[in-house]
Each structure stands twice: as structure tokens, then as C-alpha cells.
Amino acid sequence: MQDCIFCKVVAGELPTKTLYEDDDVMAFADISPQAPVHALVVPKNHLGTVEDLGPDDLAVVAHMIHAAQRLARKLGVSASGYRLVINTGADATQTVPHLHMHLLGGRPLEPKLG
Ligand code: 5GP
Ligand code: ZN
């Protein structure tokens, strides 16, 4: 999608530290890390938010979680633990309108979610 930052990342049009990639999903380092491990897992095909998911998109969400699991192992946080977060819409402060899952870890995270 034109003018979508993460579509540009997927297309290789922005400098990015790619951490994982397969046919359907990609993971890269967050530009403003909130934890020692902070990656973003995105579908390669543009989807806006969880609200845009239809029955045909469910496999890609499972795929994103599986990619996050593999990446957590690669980055060494499987045993210590990590948090997967999908901000959705304004109240959740979603700032990039391309579906993405945050993978956060490498330090104890705040127990409260919101
Ligand atoms: P949100 O608040 O929408 O859930 O998260 C968007 C995330 O994207 C933020 O953590 C922000 O730091 C990250 N981000 C925004 N622009 C870029 C970019 O151009 N490159 C990368 N790697 N991360 C970005
Ligand atoms: Zn996009």
C-alpha cells in the first residue's frame, strides 16, 4: 500500500534491521526500542488492524505468533519470557496502520498492561 511505512519496510525501501523473514511475514527491530529486545512482526501483505481481519486472514495471525516464537528463541528470550502486543486503534495508541505485533523482552516488564 502506498504511503504505508511498514509496506515500505517490507518492500526494502526503508533501512531496517530484518530479524526474521519468510513468504508471509517479516520481523524487524523497532526504531525506538522500549526493551532490550523489541521487534515488530508484520504480515507482508497490508492489513490495517485487528479490526480489518476477516476469516481468510486468520492463518496469517497464527503465522505471526509462530514467527514471534521462533524469533524469541533466536534472540534468547524464550526462557526468560516475553510479551506479544498488538495495539489496535486510538485508545491503544496504535500509530502505524499496518497490523504489527510487538515482541518485547530482555528485562522484567511492568506487570500492568494498561
Ligand atoms: P504502535 O504504537 O502502532 O503499536 O507501534 C508502532 C511502532 O512502530 C512503534 O514502536 C515505533 O517505534 C515503530 N516504528 C515507527 N516507524 C518505524 C520505522 O520506520 N521503522 C521501524 N523499524 N519502526 C518504526
Ligand atoms: Zn502496509
mmCIF file of N, CA and C and ligand atoms in Angstrom:
data_model
loop_
_atom_site.group_PDB
_atom_site.id
_atom_site.type_symbol
_atom_site.label_atom_id
_atom_site.label_comp_id
_atom_site.label_asym_id
_atom_site.label_seq_id
_atom_site.Cartn_x
_atom_site.Cartn_y
_atom_site.Cartn_z
ATOM 1 N N MET A 1 0.845 -1.191 0.000
ATOM 2 C CA MET A 1 0.000 0.000 0.000
ATOM 3 C C MET A 1 0.887 1.249 0.000
ATOM 4 N N GLN A 2 0.549 2.178 -0.866
ATOM 5 C CA GLN A 2 1.338 3.408 -0.963
ATOM 6 C C GLN A 2 1.285 4.175 0.362
ATOM 7 N N ASP A 3 2.390 4.794 0.724
ATOM 8 C CA ASP A 3 2.460 5.642 1.909
ATOM 9 C C ASP A 3 2.315 4.893 3.224
ATOM 10 N N CYS A 4 2.390 3.586 3.206
ATOM 11 C CA CYS A 4 2.372 2.816 4.458
ATOM 12 C C CYS A 4 3.824 2.500 4.819
ATOM 13 N N ILE A 5 4.236 2.953 6.013
ATOM 14 C CA ILE A 5 5.640 2.781 6.433
ATOM 15 C C ILE A 5 6.040 1.310 6.408
ATOM 16 N N PHE A 6 5.193 0.451 6.963
ATOM 17 C CA PHE A 6 5.599 -0.951 7.077
ATOM 18 C C PHE A 6 5.531 -1.667 5.730
ATOM 19 N N CYS A 7 4.669 -1.225 4.824
ATOM 20 C CA CYS A 7 4.733 -1.769 3.463
ATOM 21 C C CYS A 7 6.068 -1.394 2.824
ATOM 22 N N LYS A 8 6.544 -0.187 3.134
ATOM 23 C CA LYS A 8 7.845 0.235 2.594
ATOM 24 C C LYS A 8 8.975 -0.576 3.213
ATOM 25 N N VAL A 9 8.874 -0.874 4.504
ATOM 26 C CA VAL A 9 9.880 -1.739 5.143
ATOM 27 C C VAL A 9 9.887 -3.101 4.470
ATOM 28 N N VAL A 10 8.687 -3.672 4.275
ATOM 29 C CA VAL A 10 8.585 -4.999 3.645
ATOM 30 C C VAL A 10 9.181 -4.971 2.240
ATOM 31 N N ALA A 11 8.986 -3.863 1.534
ATOM 32 C CA ALA A 11 9.495 -3.737 0.160
ATOM 33 C C ALA A 11 10.985 -3.420 0.116
ATOM 34 N N GLY A 12 11.599 -3.228 1.288
ATOM 35 C CA GLY A 12 13.028 -2.932 1.329
ATOM 36 C C GLY A 12 13.348 -1.493 0.981
ATOM 37 N N GLU A 13 12.349 -0.623 1.115
ATOM 38 C CA GLU A 13 12.542 0.778 0.722
ATOM 39 C C GLU A 13 12.971 1.667 1.888
ATOM 40 N N LEU A 14 13.019 1.097 3.101
ATOM 41 C CA LEU A 14 13.493 1.858 4.262
ATOM 42 C C LEU A 14 14.596 1.051 4.930
ATOM 43 N N PRO A 15 15.633 1.725 5.445
ATOM 44 C CA PRO A 15 16.694 0.996 6.140
ATOM 45 C C PRO A 15 16.129 0.320 7.391
ATOM 46 N N THR A 16 16.326 -0.973 7.488
ATOM 47 C CA THR A 16 15.694 -1.744 8.558
ATOM 48 C C THR A 16 16.578 -2.907 8.944
ATOM 49 N N LYS A 17 16.596 -3.229 10.227
ATOM 50 C CA LYS A 17 17.301 -4.425 10.674
ATOM 51 C C LYS A 17 16.319 -5.598 10.654
ATOM 52 N N THR A 18 16.370 -6.381 9.573
ATOM 53 C CA THR A 18 15.480 -7.539 9.454
ATOM 54 C C THR A 18 15.957 -8.645 10.379
ATOM 55 N N LEU A 19 15.034 -9.187 11.174
ATOM 56 C CA LEU A 19 15.382 -10.226 12.143
ATOM 57 C C LEU A 19 14.830 -11.582 11.746
ATOM 58 N N TYR A 20 13.782 -11.579 10.945
ATOM 59 C CA TYR A 20 13.150 -12.830 10.512
ATOM 60 C C TYR A 20 12.345 -12.540 9.264
ATOM 61 N N GLU A 21 12.310 -13.514 8.355
ATOM 62 C CA GLU A 21 11.514 -13.322 7.148
ATOM 63 C C GLU A 21 11.158 -14.668 6.550
ATOM 64 N N ASP A 22 9.917 -14.806 6.119
ATOM 65 C CA ASP A 22 9.531 -15.942 5.282
ATOM 66 C C ASP A 22 8.556 -15.420 4.239
ATOM 67 N N ASP A 23 7.824 -16.311 3.594
ATOM 68 C CA ASP A 23 6.978 -15.871 2.480
ATOM 69 C C ASP A 23 5.874 -14.904 2.914
ATOM 70 N N ASP A 24 5.393 -15.061 4.142
ATOM 71 C CA ASP A 24 4.184 -14.343 4.557
ATOM 72 C C ASP A 24 4.398 -13.249 5.592
ATOM 73 N N VAL A 25 5.430 -13.399 6.414
ATOM 74 C CA VAL A 25 5.635 -12.433 7.491
ATOM 75 C C VAL A 25 7.091 -11.996 7.545
ATOM 76 N N MET A 26 7.283 -10.870 8.215
ATOM 77 C CA MET A 26 8.634 -10.329 8.382
ATOM 78 C C MET A 26 8.740 -9.758 9.794
ATOM 79 N N ALA A 27 9.917 -9.804 10.371
ATOM 80 C CA ALA A 27 10.138 -9.176 11.674
ATOM 81 C C ALA A 27 11.382 -8.304 11.583
ATOM 82 N N PHE A 28 11.290 -7.158 12.242
ATOM 83 C CA PHE A 28 12.418 -6.225 12.206
ATOM 84 C C PHE A 28 12.480 -5.474 13.531
ATOM 85 N N ALA A 29 13.643 -4.886 13.786
ATOM 86 C CA ALA A 29 13.846 -4.174 15.053
ATOM 87 C C ALA A 29 13.023 -2.895 15.081
ATOM 88 N N ASP A 30 12.380 -2.633 16.235
ATOM 89 C CA ASP A 30 11.651 -1.381 16.389
ATOM 90 C C ASP A 30 12.636 -0.221 16.389
ATOM 91 N N ILE A 31 12.263 0.866 15.722
ATOM 92 C CA ILE A 31 13.160 2.018 15.588
ATOM 93 C C ILE A 31 13.357 2.731 16.926
ATOM 94 N N SER A 32 12.440 2.535 17.846
ATOM 95 C CA SER A 32 12.501 3.195 19.156
ATOM 96 C C SER A 32 12.275 2.151 20.248
ATOM 97 N N PRO A 33 13.291 1.312 20.502
ATOM 98 C CA PRO A 33 13.075 0.144 21.370
ATOM 99 C C PRO A 33 12.705 0.511 22.804
ATOM 100 N N GLN A 34 11.708 -0.187 23.323
ATOM 101 C CA GLN A 34 11.240 0.020 24.696
ATOM 102 C C GLN A 34 11.791 -1.039 25.654
ATOM 103 N N ALA A 35 12.566 -1.954 25.126
ATOM 104 C CA ALA A 35 13.146 -3.036 25.933
ATOM 105 C C ALA A 35 14.372 -3.531 25.170
ATOM 106 N N PRO A 36 15.265 -4.268 25.859
ATOM 107 C CA PRO A 36 16.462 -4.773 25.164
ATOM 108 C C PRO A 36 16.113 -5.570 23.907
ATOM 109 N N VAL A 37 15.035 -6.325 23.958
ATOM 110 C CA VAL A 37 14.503 -6.980 22.755
ATOM 111 C C VAL A 37 13.181 -6.310 22.415
ATOM 112 N N HIS A 38 13.122 -5.672 21.260
ATOM 113 C CA HIS A 38 11.864 -5.056 20.804
ATOM 114 C C HIS A 38 11.806 -5.192 19.287
ATOM 115 N N ALA A 39 11.047 -6.190 18.869
ATOM 116 C CA ALA A 39 10.883 -6.448 17.439
ATOM 117 C C ALA A 39 9.430 -6.273 17.058
ATOM 118 N N LEU A 40 9.199 -6.051 15.783
ATOM 119 C CA LEU A 40 7.847 -5.944 15.240
ATOM 120 C C LEU A 40 7.667 -7.052 14.215
ATOM 121 N N VAL A 41 6.599 -7.804 14.366
ATOM 122 C CA VAL A 41 6.276 -8.874 13.410
ATOM 123 C C VAL A 41 5.086 -8.399 12.589
ATOM 124 N N VAL A 42 5.235 -8.407 11.281
ATOM 125 C CA VAL A 42 4.171 -7.868 10.410
ATOM 126 C C VAL A 42 3.850 -8.860 9.294
ATOM 127 N N PRO A 43 2.595 -8.854 8.838
ATOM 128 C CA PRO A 43 2.283 -9.598 7.616
ATOM 129 C C PRO A 43 2.849 -8.832 6.427
ATOM 130 N N LYS A 44 3.348 -9.558 5.436
ATOM 131 C CA LYS A 44 3.895 -8.865 4.262
ATOM 132 C C LYS A 44 2.797 -8.176 3.461
ATOM 133 N N ASN A 45 1.642 -8.800 3.407
ATOM 134 C CA ASN A 45 0.514 -8.153 2.730
ATOM 135 C C ASN A 45 -0.148 -7.169 3.679
ATOM 136 N N HIS A 46 -0.516 -6.016 3.164
ATOM 137 C CA HIS A 46 -1.069 -4.981 4.021
ATOM 138 C C HIS A 46 -2.395 -5.387 4.654
ATOM 139 N N LEU A 47 -2.427 -5.280 5.988
ATOM 140 C CA LEU A 47 -3.666 -5.359 6.755
ATOM 141 C C LEU A 47 -3.588 -4.199 7.729
ATOM 142 N N GLY A 48 -4.684 -3.507 7.975
ATOM 143 C CA GLY A 48 -4.620 -2.314 8.796
ATOM 144 C C GLY A 48 -4.523 -2.595 10.280
ATOM 145 N N THR A 49 -5.540 -3.238 10.812
ATOM 146 C CA THR A 49 -5.584 -3.518 12.245
ATOM 147 C C THR A 49 -6.299 -4.851 12.462
ATOM 148 N N VAL A 50 -6.351 -5.258 13.731
ATOM 149 C CA VAL A 50 -7.121 -6.461 14.080
ATOM 150 C C VAL A 50 -8.565 -6.307 13.588
ATOM 151 N N GLU A 51 -9.056 -5.081 13.609
ATOM 152 C CA GLU A 51 -10.434 -4.824 13.169
ATOM 153 C C GLU A 51 -10.656 -5.154 11.695
ATOM 154 N N ASP A 52 -9.596 -5.202 10.921
ATOM 155 C CA ASP A 52 -9.733 -5.488 9.484
ATOM 156 C C ASP A 52 -9.644 -6.978 9.163
ATOM 157 N N LEU A 53 -9.379 -7.792 10.190
ATOM 158 C CA LEU A 53 -9.198 -9.221 9.935
ATOM 159 C C LEU A 53 -10.511 -9.883 9.555
ATOM 160 N N GLY A 54 -10.473 -10.659 8.507
ATOM 161 C CA GLY A 54 -11.617 -11.469 8.121
ATOM 162 C C GLY A 54 -11.245 -12.936 8.223
ATOM 163 N N PRO A 55 -12.201 -13.807 7.954
ATOM 164 C CA PRO A 55 -11.954 -15.256 8.080
ATOM 165 C C PRO A 55 -10.765 -15.733 7.254
ATOM 166 N N ASP A 56 -10.486 -15.075 6.153
ATOM 167 C CA ASP A 56 -9.372 -15.507 5.297
ATOM 168 C C ASP A 56 -8.008 -15.073 5.838
ATOM 169 N N ASP A 57 -8.011 -14.235 6.870
ATOM 170 C CA ASP A 57 -6.746 -13.689 7.380
ATOM 171 C C ASP A 57 -6.258 -14.407 8.642
ATOM 172 N N LEU A 58 -7.026 -15.367 9.128
ATOM 173 C CA LEU A 58 -6.698 -15.933 10.437
ATOM 174 C C LEU A 58 -5.371 -16.694 10.413
ATOM 175 N N ALA A 59 -5.071 -17.325 9.306
ATOM 176 C CA ALA A 59 -3.823 -18.095 9.235
ATOM 177 C C ALA A 59 -2.617 -17.187 9.397
ATOM 178 N N VAL A 60 -2.707 -15.971 8.883
ATOM 179 C CA VAL A 60 -1.539 -15.094 8.959
ATOM 180 C C VAL A 60 -1.291 -14.654 10.395
ATOM 181 N N VAL A 61 -2.344 -14.558 11.198
ATOM 182 C CA VAL A 61 -2.152 -14.183 12.604
ATOM 183 C C VAL A 61 -1.449 -15.316 13.356
ATOM 184 N N ALA A 62 -1.884 -16.532 13.105
ATOM 185 C CA ALA A 62 -1.195 -17.680 13.715
ATOM 186 C C ALA A 62 0.264 -17.716 13.256
ATOM 187 N N HIS A 63 0.461 -17.397 12.010
ATOM 188 C CA HIS A 63 1.809 -17.371 11.442
ATOM 189 C C HIS A 63 2.666 -16.307 12.136
ATOM 190 N N MET A 64 2.074 -15.153 12.427
ATOM 191 C CA MET A 64 2.804 -14.087 13.126
ATOM 192 C C MET A 64 3.236 -14.565 14.514
ATOM 193 N N ILE A 65 2.356 -15.267 15.219
ATOM 194 C CA ILE A 65 2.698 -15.747 16.561
ATOM 195 C C ILE A 65 3.808 -16.796 16.473
ATOM 196 N N HIS A 66 3.710 -17.651 15.474
ATOM 197 C CA HIS A 66 4.750 -18.669 15.313
ATOM 198 C C HIS A 66 6.093 -18.027 14.982
ATOM 199 N N ALA A 67 6.062 -16.993 14.141
ATOM 200 C CA ALA A 67 7.299 -16.272 13.813
ATOM 201 C C ALA A 67 7.872 -15.617 15.070
ATOM 202 N N ALA A 68 6.995 -15.060 15.905
ATOM 203 C CA ALA A 68 7.453 -14.428 17.147
ATOM 204 C C ALA A 68 8.107 -15.462 18.062
ATOM 205 N N GLN A 69 7.519 -16.650 18.138
ATOM 206 C CA GLN A 69 8.094 -17.715 18.961
ATOM 207 C C GLN A 69 9.497 -18.078 18.461
ATOM 208 N N ARG A 70 9.634 -18.226 17.166
ATOM 209 C CA ARG A 70 10.944 -18.573 16.603
ATOM 210 C C ARG A 70 11.954 -17.454 16.832
ATOM 211 N N LEU A 71 11.487 -16.219 16.686
ATOM 212 C CA LEU A 71 12.379 -15.081 16.874
ATOM 213 C C LEU A 71 12.800 -14.948 18.340
ATOM 214 N N ALA A 72 11.853 -15.209 19.250
ATOM 215 C CA ALA A 72 12.186 -15.156 20.683
ATOM 216 C C ALA A 72 13.296 -16.151 21.002
ATOM 217 N N ARG A 73 13.228 -17.322 20.393
ATOM 218 C CA ARG A 73 14.291 -18.319 20.598
ATOM 219 C C ARG A 73 15.614 -17.805 20.060
ATOM 220 N N LYS A 74 15.538 -17.242 18.848
ATOM 221 C CA LYS A 74 16.759 -16.739 18.200
ATOM 222 C C LYS A 74 17.392 -15.608 19.012
ATOM 223 N N LEU A 75 16.557 -14.768 19.616
ATOM 224 C CA LEU A 75 17.070 -13.611 20.350
ATOM 225 C C LEU A 75 17.348 -13.931 21.821
ATOM 226 N N GLY A 76 17.091 -15.172 22.222
ATOM 227 C CA GLY A 76 17.489 -15.626 23.554
ATOM 228 C C GLY A 76 16.571 -15.238 24.688
ATOM 229 N N VAL A 77 15.292 -15.005 24.394
ATOM 230 C CA VAL A 77 14.378 -14.627 25.474
ATOM 231 C C VAL A 77 13.289 -15.674 25.733
ATOM 232 N N SER A 78 13.405 -16.823 25.108
ATOM 233 C CA SER A 78 12.372 -17.859 25.303
ATOM 234 C C SER A 78 12.255 -18.258 26.769
ATOM 235 N N ALA A 79 13.398 -18.482 27.412
ATOM 236 C CA ALA A 79 13.365 -18.954 28.795
ATOM 237 C C ALA A 79 12.994 -17.843 29.761
ATOM 238 N N SER A 80 13.488 -16.641 29.524
ATOM 239 C CA SER A 80 13.235 -15.528 30.452
ATOM 240 C C SER A 80 11.825 -14.969 30.281
ATOM 241 N N GLY A 81 11.265 -15.114 29.099
ATOM 242 C CA GLY A 81 9.888 -14.662 28.869
ATOM 243 C C GLY A 81 9.826 -13.414 28.016
ATOM 244 N N TYR A 82 8.658 -13.197 27.451
ATOM 245 C CA TYR A 82 8.477 -12.044 26.570
ATOM 246 C C TYR A 82 7.000 -11.727 26.475
ATOM 247 N N ARG A 83 6.709 -10.565 25.931
ATOM 248 C CA ARG A 83 5.320 -10.126 25.781
ATOM 249 C C ARG A 83 5.044 -9.854 24.313
ATOM 250 N N LEU A 84 3.894 -10.342 23.847
ATOM 251 C CA LEU A 84 3.429 -10.055 22.491
ATOM 252 C C LEU A 84 2.247 -9.107 22.594
ATOM 253 N N VAL A 85 2.321 -7.992 21.876
ATOM 254 C CA VAL A 85 1.303 -6.945 21.988
ATOM 255 C C VAL A 85 0.852 -6.512 20.601
ATOM 256 N N ILE A 86 -0.459 -6.427 20.409
ATOM 257 C CA ILE A 86 -0.993 -5.840 19.172
ATOM 258 C C ILE A 86 -1.878 -4.666 19.562
ATOM 259 N N ASN A 87 -1.366 -3.465 19.419
ATOM 260 C CA ASN A 87 -2.179 -2.282 19.683
ATOM 261 C C ASN A 87 -3.187 -2.120 18.548
ATOM 262 N N THR A 88 -4.419 -1.798 18.924
ATOM 263 C CA THR A 88 -5.490 -1.705 17.934
ATOM 264 C C THR A 88 -6.289 -0.434 18.152
ATOM 265 N N GLY A 89 -6.113 0.527 17.274
ATOM 266 C CA GLY A 89 -6.918 1.745 17.317
ATOM 267 C C GLY A 89 -6.410 2.802 18.281
ATOM 268 N N ALA A 90 -7.170 3.861 18.366
ATOM 269 C CA ALA A 90 -6.726 5.084 19.036
ATOM 270 C C ALA A 90 -6.460 4.897 20.532
ATOM 271 N N ASP A 91 -7.391 4.299 21.260
ATOM 272 C CA ASP A 91 -7.203 4.174 22.708
ATOM 273 C C ASP A 91 -6.001 3.313 23.058
ATOM 274 N N ALA A 92 -5.626 2.429 22.155
ATOM 275 C CA ALA A 92 -4.454 1.576 22.380
ATOM 276 C C ALA A 92 -3.182 2.217 21.835
ATOM 277 N N THR A 93 -3.316 3.441 21.328
ATOM 278 C CA THR A 93 -2.186 4.218 20.768
ATOM 279 C C THR A 93 -1.522 3.526 19.587
ATOM 280 N N GLN A 94 -2.328 2.872 18.752
ATOM 281 C CA GLN A 94 -1.751 2.345 17.506
ATOM 282 C C GLN A 94 -1.361 3.522 16.631
ATOM 283 N N THR A 95 -0.091 3.596 16.269
ATOM 284 C CA THR A 95 0.385 4.736 15.474
ATOM 285 C C THR A 95 0.659 4.373 14.020
ATOM 286 N N VAL A 96 0.929 3.098 13.756
ATOM 287 C CA VAL A 96 1.192 2.680 12.372
ATOM 288 C C VAL A 96 0.046 1.774 11.917
ATOM 289 N N PRO A 97 -0.704 2.219 10.895
ATOM 290 C CA PRO A 97 -1.885 1.460 10.479
ATOM 291 C C PRO A 97 -1.578 0.309 9.528
ATOM 292 N N HIS A 98 -0.596 -0.512 9.920
ATOM 293 C CA HIS A 98 -0.300 -1.788 9.250
ATOM 294 C C HIS A 98 -0.152 -2.780 10.400
ATOM 295 N N LEU A 99 -0.994 -3.786 10.417
ATOM 296 C CA LEU A 99 -1.015 -4.755 11.522
ATOM 297 C C LEU A 99 0.402 -5.145 11.949
ATOM 298 N N HIS A 100 0.686 -5.071 13.235
ATOM 299 C CA HIS A 100 2.009 -5.462 13.729
ATOM 300 C C HIS A 100 1.909 -5.949 15.160
ATOM 301 N N MET A 101 2.754 -6.901 15.465
ATOM 302 C CA MET A 101 2.825 -7.472 16.804
ATOM 303 C C MET A 101 4.171 -7.106 17.404
ATOM 304 N N HIS A 102 4.146 -6.469 18.561
ATOM 305 C CA HIS A 102 5.388 -6.158 19.267
ATOM 306 C C HIS A 102 5.864 -7.412 20.002
ATOM 307 N N LEU A 103 7.144 -7.692 19.913
ATOM 308 C CA LEU A 103 7.790 -8.723 20.729
ATOM 309 C C LEU A 103 8.741 -7.995 21.662
ATOM 310 N N LEU A 104 8.418 -8.031 22.957
ATOM 311 C CA LEU A 104 9.184 -7.278 23.953
ATOM 312 C C LEU A 104 9.775 -8.237 24.974
ATOM 313 N N GLY A 105 11.035 -8.056 25.308
ATOM 314 C CA GLY A 105 11.648 -8.906 26.308
ATOM 315 C C GLY A 105 13.059 -8.442 26.625
ATOM 316 N N GLY A 106 13.748 -9.280 27.412
ATOM 317 C CA GLY A 106 15.130 -8.955 27.762
ATOM 318 C C GLY A 106 15.256 -8.207 29.067
ATOM 319 N N ARG A 107 14.117 -7.907 29.685
ATOM 320 C CA ARG A 107 14.111 -7.328 31.032
ATOM 321 C C ARG A 107 12.734 -7.612 31.626
ATOM 322 N N PRO A 108 12.613 -7.545 32.977
ATOM 323 C CA PRO A 108 11.274 -7.722 33.549
ATOM 324 C C PRO A 108 10.372 -6.583 33.064
ATOM 325 N N LEU A 109 9.199 -6.923 32.564
ATOM 326 C CA LEU A 109 8.264 -5.931 32.035
ATOM 327 C C LEU A 109 7.257 -5.555 33.105
ATOM 328 N N GLU A 110 6.733 -4.356 33.029
ATOM 329 C CA GLU A 110 5.765 -3.894 34.002
ATOM 330 C C GLU A 110 4.583 -4.865 34.065
ATOM 331 N N PRO A 111 4.142 -5.197 35.276
ATOM 332 C CA PRO A 111 3.052 -6.179 35.379
ATOM 333 C C PRO A 111 1.732 -5.663 34.830
ATOM 334 N N LYS A 112 1.552 -4.328 34.815
ATOM 335 C CA LYS A 112 0.271 -3.811 34.348
ATOM 336 C C LYS A 112 0.286 -3.647 32.834
ATOM 337 N N LEU A 113 -0.851 -3.910 32.225
ATOM 338 C CA LEU A 113 -0.945 -3.842 30.773
ATOM 339 C C LEU A 113 -1.454 -2.484 30.300
ATOM 340 N N GLY A 114 -2.200 -1.800 31.097
ATOM 341 C CA GLY A 114 -2.771 -0.556 30.568
ATOM 342 C C GLY A 114 -2.956 0.485 31.635
HETATM 343 P P1 5GP B 1 2.168 1.086 17.605
HETATM 344 O O1 5GP B 1 2.191 2.216 18.585
HETATM 345 O O2 5GP B 1 1.464 1.455 16.314
HETATM 346 O O3 5GP B 1 1.674 -0.208 18.188
HETATM 347 O O4 5GP B 1 3.680 0.797 17.257
HETATM 348 C C1 5GP B 1 4.348 1.310 16.152
HETATM 349 C C2 5GP B 1 5.816 1.034 16.383
HETATM 350 O O5 5GP B 1 6.486 1.244 15.153
HETATM 351 C C3 5GP B 1 6.464 1.961 17.407
HETATM 352 O O6 5GP B 1 7.015 1.171 18.463
HETATM 353 C C4 5GP B 1 7.540 2.696 16.607
HETATM 354 O O7 5GP B 1 8.717 2.906 17.344
HETATM 355 C C5 5GP B 1 7.755 1.791 15.418
HETATM 356 N N1 5GP B 1 8.133 2.469 14.182
HETATM 357 C C6 5GP B 1 7.564 3.579 13.649
HETATM 358 N N2 5GP B 1 8.163 3.890 12.480
HETATM 359 C C7 5GP B 1 9.127 2.958 12.280
HETATM 360 C C8 5GP B 1 10.081 2.756 11.229
HETATM 361 O O8 5GP B 1 10.163 3.497 10.241
HETATM 362 N N3 5GP B 1 10.925 1.699 11.354
HETATM 363 C C9 5GP B 1 10.859 0.843 12.429
HETATM 364 N N4 5GP B 1 11.738 -0.166 12.457
HETATM 365 N N5 5GP B 1 9.967 1.010 13.431
HETATM 366 C C10 5GP B 1 9.113 2.049 13.351
HETATM 367 ZN ZN ZN B 2 1.109 -1.544 4.928
#
